Amino acid sequence: MFEELDPLLHSQLRLAVMSLLISVREAEFTYIKEKTQATAGNLSVQISKLKEAGYIEVEKGFKDNFPQTLCRISPKGIEAFEKYVKALQQYLNLPKP
Amino acid sequence: MFEELDPLLHSQLRLAVMSLLISVREAEFTYIKEKTQATAGNLSVQISKLKEAGYIEVEKGFKDNFPQTLCRISPKGIEAFEKYVKALQQYLNLPKP
DNA sequence: TTTATTTGGTTTATATTATAAACTAGTTTA
DNA sequence: TAAACTAGTTTATAATATAAACCAAATAAA
């Protein structure tokens, strides 16, 4: 009846990050931070978790002398996101109009 | 960009309970327990939270000599659920086919 | 008939999670 | 060269979720 909701995705901030990356494919840490309004610390932790799960790939480099963290969604991440959305929809049996 | 997701509803079990009550309006504790596959303890806690928030009303009585807890969704609960669904949909910008 | 089991829960202790505060490392500006 | 800023990470704390332990009454079994 109620399928499990992937706990890695069922978190406001991580879901926002994945949602962003689903549409733009890759983005800088600072861009994600701005769009999600998260604190750097919180974002850093959540990005690490998504990376550890293999849902995103993270590339660290430099841009204009400053460190730059690039995040890219992985095929596994896309799959997980799609599965999560499907599961979630079972819960959202929208109220009849 | 990413609206806040009501933390009271952004919880697998509480969301399942609300989802059930949205469609059946009222249900017994044991019925909800069976449908959600939750443990009694966990369900008891989550129902208390929904009640405290005013999202559901709880009526305790007896049925066939045994205690019976009836849960009913409230107008406030319906409103909150609908708002949550709308907010959530911003996160689920479904991947292009 | 008293003891065991079942029903229908609640309370509480623990594990997990989320989050911000504090910190690191380097860069630019004054 | 000191102050302020960029771009993060680490860590301490607060909040949450969850199951284990518990309770009270009813029924079934010995």
Short mmCIF file of C-alpha atoms (C1' of nucleotides) in Angstrom, two decimals:
data_model
loop_
_atom_site.label_atom_id
_atom_site.label_comp_id
_atom_site.label_asym_id
_atom_site.label_seq_id
_atom_site.Cartn_x
_atom_site.Cartn_y
_atom_site.Cartn_z
CA MET A 1 0.00 0.00 0.00
CA PHE A 2 2.52 2.63 1.12
CA GLU A 3 5.88 1.98 -0.48
CA GLU A 4 9.03 2.96 1.39
CA LEU A 5 10.25 6.48 0.73
CA ASP A 6 14.01 6.47 0.14
CA PRO A 7 15.19 8.22 3.31
CA LEU A 8 18.10 9.74 1.47
CA LEU A 9 15.72 11.65 -0.73
CA HIS A 10 12.98 12.22 1.81
CA SER A 11 14.76 15.20 3.29
CA GLN A 12 13.89 18.73 2.31
CA LEU A 13 17.37 19.92 1.51
CA ARG A 14 18.64 16.80 -0.23
CA LEU A 15 15.47 16.66 -2.27
CA ALA A 16 15.93 20.28 -3.30
CA VAL A 17 19.51 19.57 -4.35
CA MET A 18 18.46 16.57 -6.39
CA SER A 19 15.57 18.47 -7.89
CA LEU A 20 17.95 21.18 -9.03
CA LEU A 21 20.45 18.73 -10.44
CA ILE A 22 17.73 16.81 -12.25
CA SER A 23 16.94 19.92 -14.24
CA VAL A 24 20.40 21.43 -14.70
CA ARG A 25 22.48 18.22 -14.58
CA GLU A 26 25.43 19.94 -12.93
CA ALA A 27 25.88 22.96 -10.70
CA GLU A 28 28.36 24.66 -8.41
CA PHE A 29 28.14 24.44 -4.64
CA THR A 30 27.57 28.17 -4.36
CA TYR A 31 24.79 28.11 -6.93
CA ILE A 32 23.01 25.30 -5.10
CA LYS A 33 23.50 27.12 -1.84
CA GLU A 34 21.90 30.24 -3.24
CA LYS A 35 18.97 28.42 -4.81
CA THR A 36 18.21 26.30 -1.77
CA GLN A 37 18.88 29.05 0.79
CA ALA A 38 20.77 26.51 2.86
CA THR A 39 23.69 27.26 5.14
CA ALA A 40 27.06 26.14 3.79
CA GLY A 41 27.54 23.65 6.59
CA ASN A 42 24.24 21.95 6.13
CA LEU A 43 24.66 21.85 2.37
CA SER A 44 28.14 20.41 2.68
CA VAL A 45 26.89 17.56 4.85
CA GLN A 46 23.95 16.74 2.60
CA ILE A 47 26.07 16.81 -0.55
CA SER A 48 28.47 14.38 1.08
CA LYS A 49 25.61 12.00 1.79
CA LEU A 50 24.31 12.16 -1.75
CA LYS A 51 27.82 11.54 -2.99
CA GLU A 52 28.38 8.58 -0.68
CA ALA A 53 25.14 7.07 -1.93
CA GLY A 54 26.39 7.46 -5.49
CA TYR A 55 23.49 9.73 -6.37
CA ILE A 56 25.80 12.56 -7.43
CA GLU A 57 29.41 13.01 -8.45
CA VAL A 58 31.47 15.76 -6.96
CA GLU A 59 34.44 17.40 -8.60
CA LYS A 60 36.65 19.75 -6.68
CA GLY A 61 38.70 22.29 -8.58
CA PHE A 62 39.45 25.97 -8.73
CA LYS A 63 37.85 28.90 -10.46
CA ASP A 64 39.39 32.37 -10.36
CA ASN A 65 41.79 31.17 -7.66
CA PHE A 66 38.97 30.07 -5.38
CA PRO A 67 37.97 26.52 -4.65
CA GLN A 68 35.02 25.32 -6.63
CA THR A 69 32.87 22.29 -5.98
CA LEU A 70 30.93 20.97 -8.94
CA CYS A 71 28.05 18.57 -8.45
CA ARG A 72 26.64 16.38 -11.15
CA ILE A 73 23.75 13.97 -10.93
CA SER A 74 24.55 10.34 -11.74
CA PRO A 75 22.42 7.76 -13.56
CA LYS A 76 21.88 6.06 -10.21
CA GLY A 77 20.72 9.37 -8.80
CA ILE A 78 18.26 9.90 -11.64
CA GLU A 79 16.90 6.42 -11.14
CA ALA A 80 16.52 6.91 -7.40
CA PHE A 81 14.81 10.24 -7.89
CA GLU A 82 12.33 8.80 -10.34
CA LYS A 83 11.59 5.90 -8.05
CA TYR A 84 11.09 8.26 -5.14
CA VAL A 85 8.66 10.39 -7.11
CA LYS A 86 6.62 7.35 -8.07
CA ALA A 87 6.48 6.08 -4.51
CA LEU A 88 5.58 9.49 -3.19
CA GLN A 89 2.69 9.84 -5.58
CA GLN A 90 0.98 6.95 -3.84
CA TYR A 91 0.80 9.14 -0.76
CA LEU A 92 -0.49 12.18 -2.60
CA ASN A 93 -3.80 10.72 -3.77
CA LEU A 94 -4.88 14.25 -4.47
CA PRO A 95 -8.17 15.23 -2.81
CA LYS A 96 -11.04 15.13 -5.27
CA PRO A 97 -11.77 18.57 -6.69
CA MET B 1 12.16 28.75 -5.30
CA PHE B 2 11.84 25.84 -2.86
CA GLU B 3 8.96 26.44 -0.49
CA GLU B 4 9.17 25.04 3.03
CA LEU B 5 7.78 21.54 3.41
CA ASP B 6 5.60 21.34 6.54
CA PRO B 7 7.80 19.17 8.77
CA LEU B 8 4.74 17.65 10.40
CA LEU B 9 3.70 16.18 7.11
CA HIS B 10 7.15 15.52 5.70
CA SER B 11 7.45 12.25 7.59
CA GLN B 12 6.71 8.94 5.98
CA LEU B 13 4.36 7.60 8.62
CA ARG B 14 2.48 10.82 9.36
CA LEU B 15 2.08 11.41 5.65
CA ALA B 16 0.67 7.90 5.20
CA VAL B 17 -1.79 8.49 8.02
CA MET B 18 -2.92 11.78 6.53
CA SER B 19 -3.13 10.25 3.09
CA LEU B 20 -5.41 7.53 4.40
CA LEU B 21 -7.60 9.98 6.30
CA ILE B 22 -7.85 12.26 3.29
CA SER B 23 -9.52 9.48 1.38
CA VAL B 24 -11.59 7.80 4.12
CA ARG B 25 -12.14 10.83 6.39
CA GLU B 26 -12.12 8.73 9.53
CA ALA B 27 -10.57 5.46 10.59
CA GLU B 28 -9.75 3.35 13.61
CA PHE B 29 -6.29 3.11 15.07
CA THR B 30 -6.05 -0.57 14.26
CA TYR B 31 -7.11 -0.02 10.67
CA ILE B 32 -4.48 2.67 10.19
CA LYS B 33 -1.92 0.45 11.85
CA GLU B 34 -2.68 -2.37 9.46
CA LYS B 35 -2.65 -0.18 6.35
CA THR B 36 0.56 1.61 7.24
CA GLN B 37 2.35 -1.45 8.64
CA ALA B 38 3.55 0.70 11.52
CA THR B 39 4.20 -0.50 15.03
CA ALA B 40 1.59 0.55 17.58
CA GLY B 41 4.09 2.64 19.53
CA ASN B 42 5.26 4.59 16.55
CA LEU B 43 1.73 5.13 15.29
CA SER B 44 0.57 6.29 18.72
CA VAL B 45 3.29 8.93 18.84
CA GLN B 46 2.63 10.19 15.34
CA ILE B 47 -1.11 10.36 15.84
CA SER B 48 -0.54 12.42 18.98
CA LYS B 49 1.54 14.87 17.00
CA LEU B 50 -1.06 15.22 14.29
CA LYS B 51 -3.70 15.75 16.95
CA GLU B 52 -1.64 18.37 18.78
CA ALA B 53 -1.22 20.22 15.51
CA GLY B 54 -4.97 20.17 15.03
CA TYR B 55 -4.65 18.21 11.79
CA ILE B 56 -6.84 15.39 13.07
CA GLU B 57 -9.37 14.83 15.83
CA VAL B 58 -9.15 11.78 18.02
CA GLU B 59 -12.08 10.15 19.77
CA LYS B 60 -11.53 7.46 22.33
CA GLY B 61 -14.33 5.04 23.06
CA PHE B 62 -15.10 1.37 23.25
CA LYS B 63 -16.17 -1.20 20.72
CA ASP B 64 -17.05 -4.76 21.73
CA ASN B 65 -15.65 -4.05 25.18
CA PHE B 66 -12.25 -3.08 23.81
CA PRO B 67 -10.88 0.41 23.62
CA GLN B 68 -11.20 2.03 20.24
CA THR B 69 -9.41 5.11 18.96
CA LEU B 70 -11.08 6.88 16.09
CA CYS B 71 -9.17 9.39 13.98
CA ARG B 72 -10.81 11.97 11.82
CA ILE B 73 -9.14 14.53 9.58
CA SER B 74 -9.95 18.16 10.35
CA PRO B 75 -10.44 21.08 7.95
CA LYS B 76 -7.08 22.39 9.13
CA GLY B 77 -5.56 19.04 8.30
CA ILE B 78 -7.05 18.99 4.83
CA GLU B 79 -5.74 22.48 4.22
CA ALA B 80 -2.26 21.59 5.44
CA PHE B 81 -2.18 18.46 3.33
CA GLU B 82 -3.17 20.34 0.20
CA LYS B 83 -0.58 23.01 0.88
CA TYR B 84 2.07 20.36 1.43
CA VAL B 85 1.23 18.63 -1.85
CA LYS B 86 1.50 21.90 -3.74
CA ALA B 87 4.83 22.77 -2.16
CA LEU B 88 6.16 19.31 -2.80
CA GLN B 89 5.28 19.44 -6.45
CA GLN B 90 7.82 22.23 -6.88
CA TYR B 91 10.46 19.71 -5.94
CA LEU B 92 9.19 17.01 -8.25
CA ASN B 93 9.74 18.82 -11.55
CA LEU B 94 9.39 15.49 -13.23
CA PRO B 95 12.28 14.57 -15.53
CA LYS B 96 11.47 15.25 -19.17
CA PRO B 97 10.34 12.07 -20.93
"C1'" DT C 1 -10.44 -20.04 39.12
"C1'" DT C 2 -6.21 -18.41 38.56
"C1'" DT C 3 -2.89 -18.08 34.99
"C1'" DA C 4 -1.84 -17.25 30.21
"C1'" DT C 5 -2.76 -14.88 26.11
"C1'" DT C 6 -4.72 -11.36 23.34
"C1'" DT C 7 -6.40 -6.66 22.31
"C1'" DG C 8 -5.50 -1.96 22.07
"C1'" DG C 9 -3.07 0.97 23.01
"C1'" DT C 10 0.88 4.59 25.78
"C1'" DT C 11 5.41 5.83 27.64
"C1'" DT C 12 10.09 6.02 27.43
"C1'" DA C 13 14.70 5.00 25.92
"C1'" DT C 14 17.67 4.88 21.99
"C1'" DA C 15 19.24 5.53 17.43
"C1'" DT C 16 19.21 8.50 13.50
"C1'" DT C 17 18.95 12.96 11.31
"C1'" DA C 18 19.10 17.65 10.47
"C1'" DT C 19 21.11 21.87 11.33
"C1'" DA C 20 23.95 25.65 12.67
"C1'" DA C 21 28.02 27.15 15.00
"C1'" DA C 22 32.69 26.99 14.96
"C1'" DC C 23 36.56 26.20 12.33
"C1'" DT C 24 40.09 25.75 8.17
"C1'" DA C 25 42.53 27.41 4.27
"C1'" DG C 26 43.43 30.41 1.11
"C1'" DT C 27 42.49 35.30 -1.40
"C1'" DT C 28 41.61 40.01 -2.00
"C1'" DT C 29 41.39 44.68 -0.43
"C1'" DA C 30 42.77 48.70 2.38
"C1'" DT D 1 50.11 43.29 7.05
"C1'" DA D 2 45.89 43.27 9.03
"C1'" DA D 3 41.10 42.95 8.11
"C1'" DA D 4 37.58 41.12 5.57
"C1'" DC D 5 35.90 37.94 2.27
"C1'" DT D 6 35.30 33.37 -0.47
"C1'" DA D 7 34.41 28.67 -0.29
"C1'" DG D 8 33.88 25.42 1.86
"C1'" DT D 9 34.45 21.26 6.15
"C1'" DT D 10 34.06 19.47 10.83
"C1'" DT D 11 31.76 18.96 14.93
"C1'" DA D 12 28.47 19.81 18.56
"C1'" DT D 13 23.68 20.12 19.52
"C1'" DA D 14 18.87 19.96 18.80
"C1'" DA D 15 15.11 17.62 16.86
"C1'" DT D 16 12.98 13.30 15.04
"C1'" DA D 17 11.77 8.79 14.29
"C1'" DT D 18 11.33 4.35 15.96
"C1'" DA D 19 10.95 0.24 18.63
"C1'" DA D 20 11.21 -1.82 23.09
"C1'" DA D 21 9.15 -1.98 27.29
"C1'" DC D 22 5.19 -1.25 29.61
"C1'" DC D 23 0.01 -0.91 31.14
"C1'" DA D 24 -4.92 -2.08 31.70
"C1'" DA D 25 -8.60 -4.66 30.59
"C1'" DA D 26 -10.79 -8.73 28.26
"C1'" DT D 27 -10.93 -13.35 26.89
"C1'" DA D 28 -9.29 -18.17 26.65
"C1'" DA D 29 -7.14 -22.13 28.59
"C1'" DA D 30 -5.70 -25.32 32.56
#
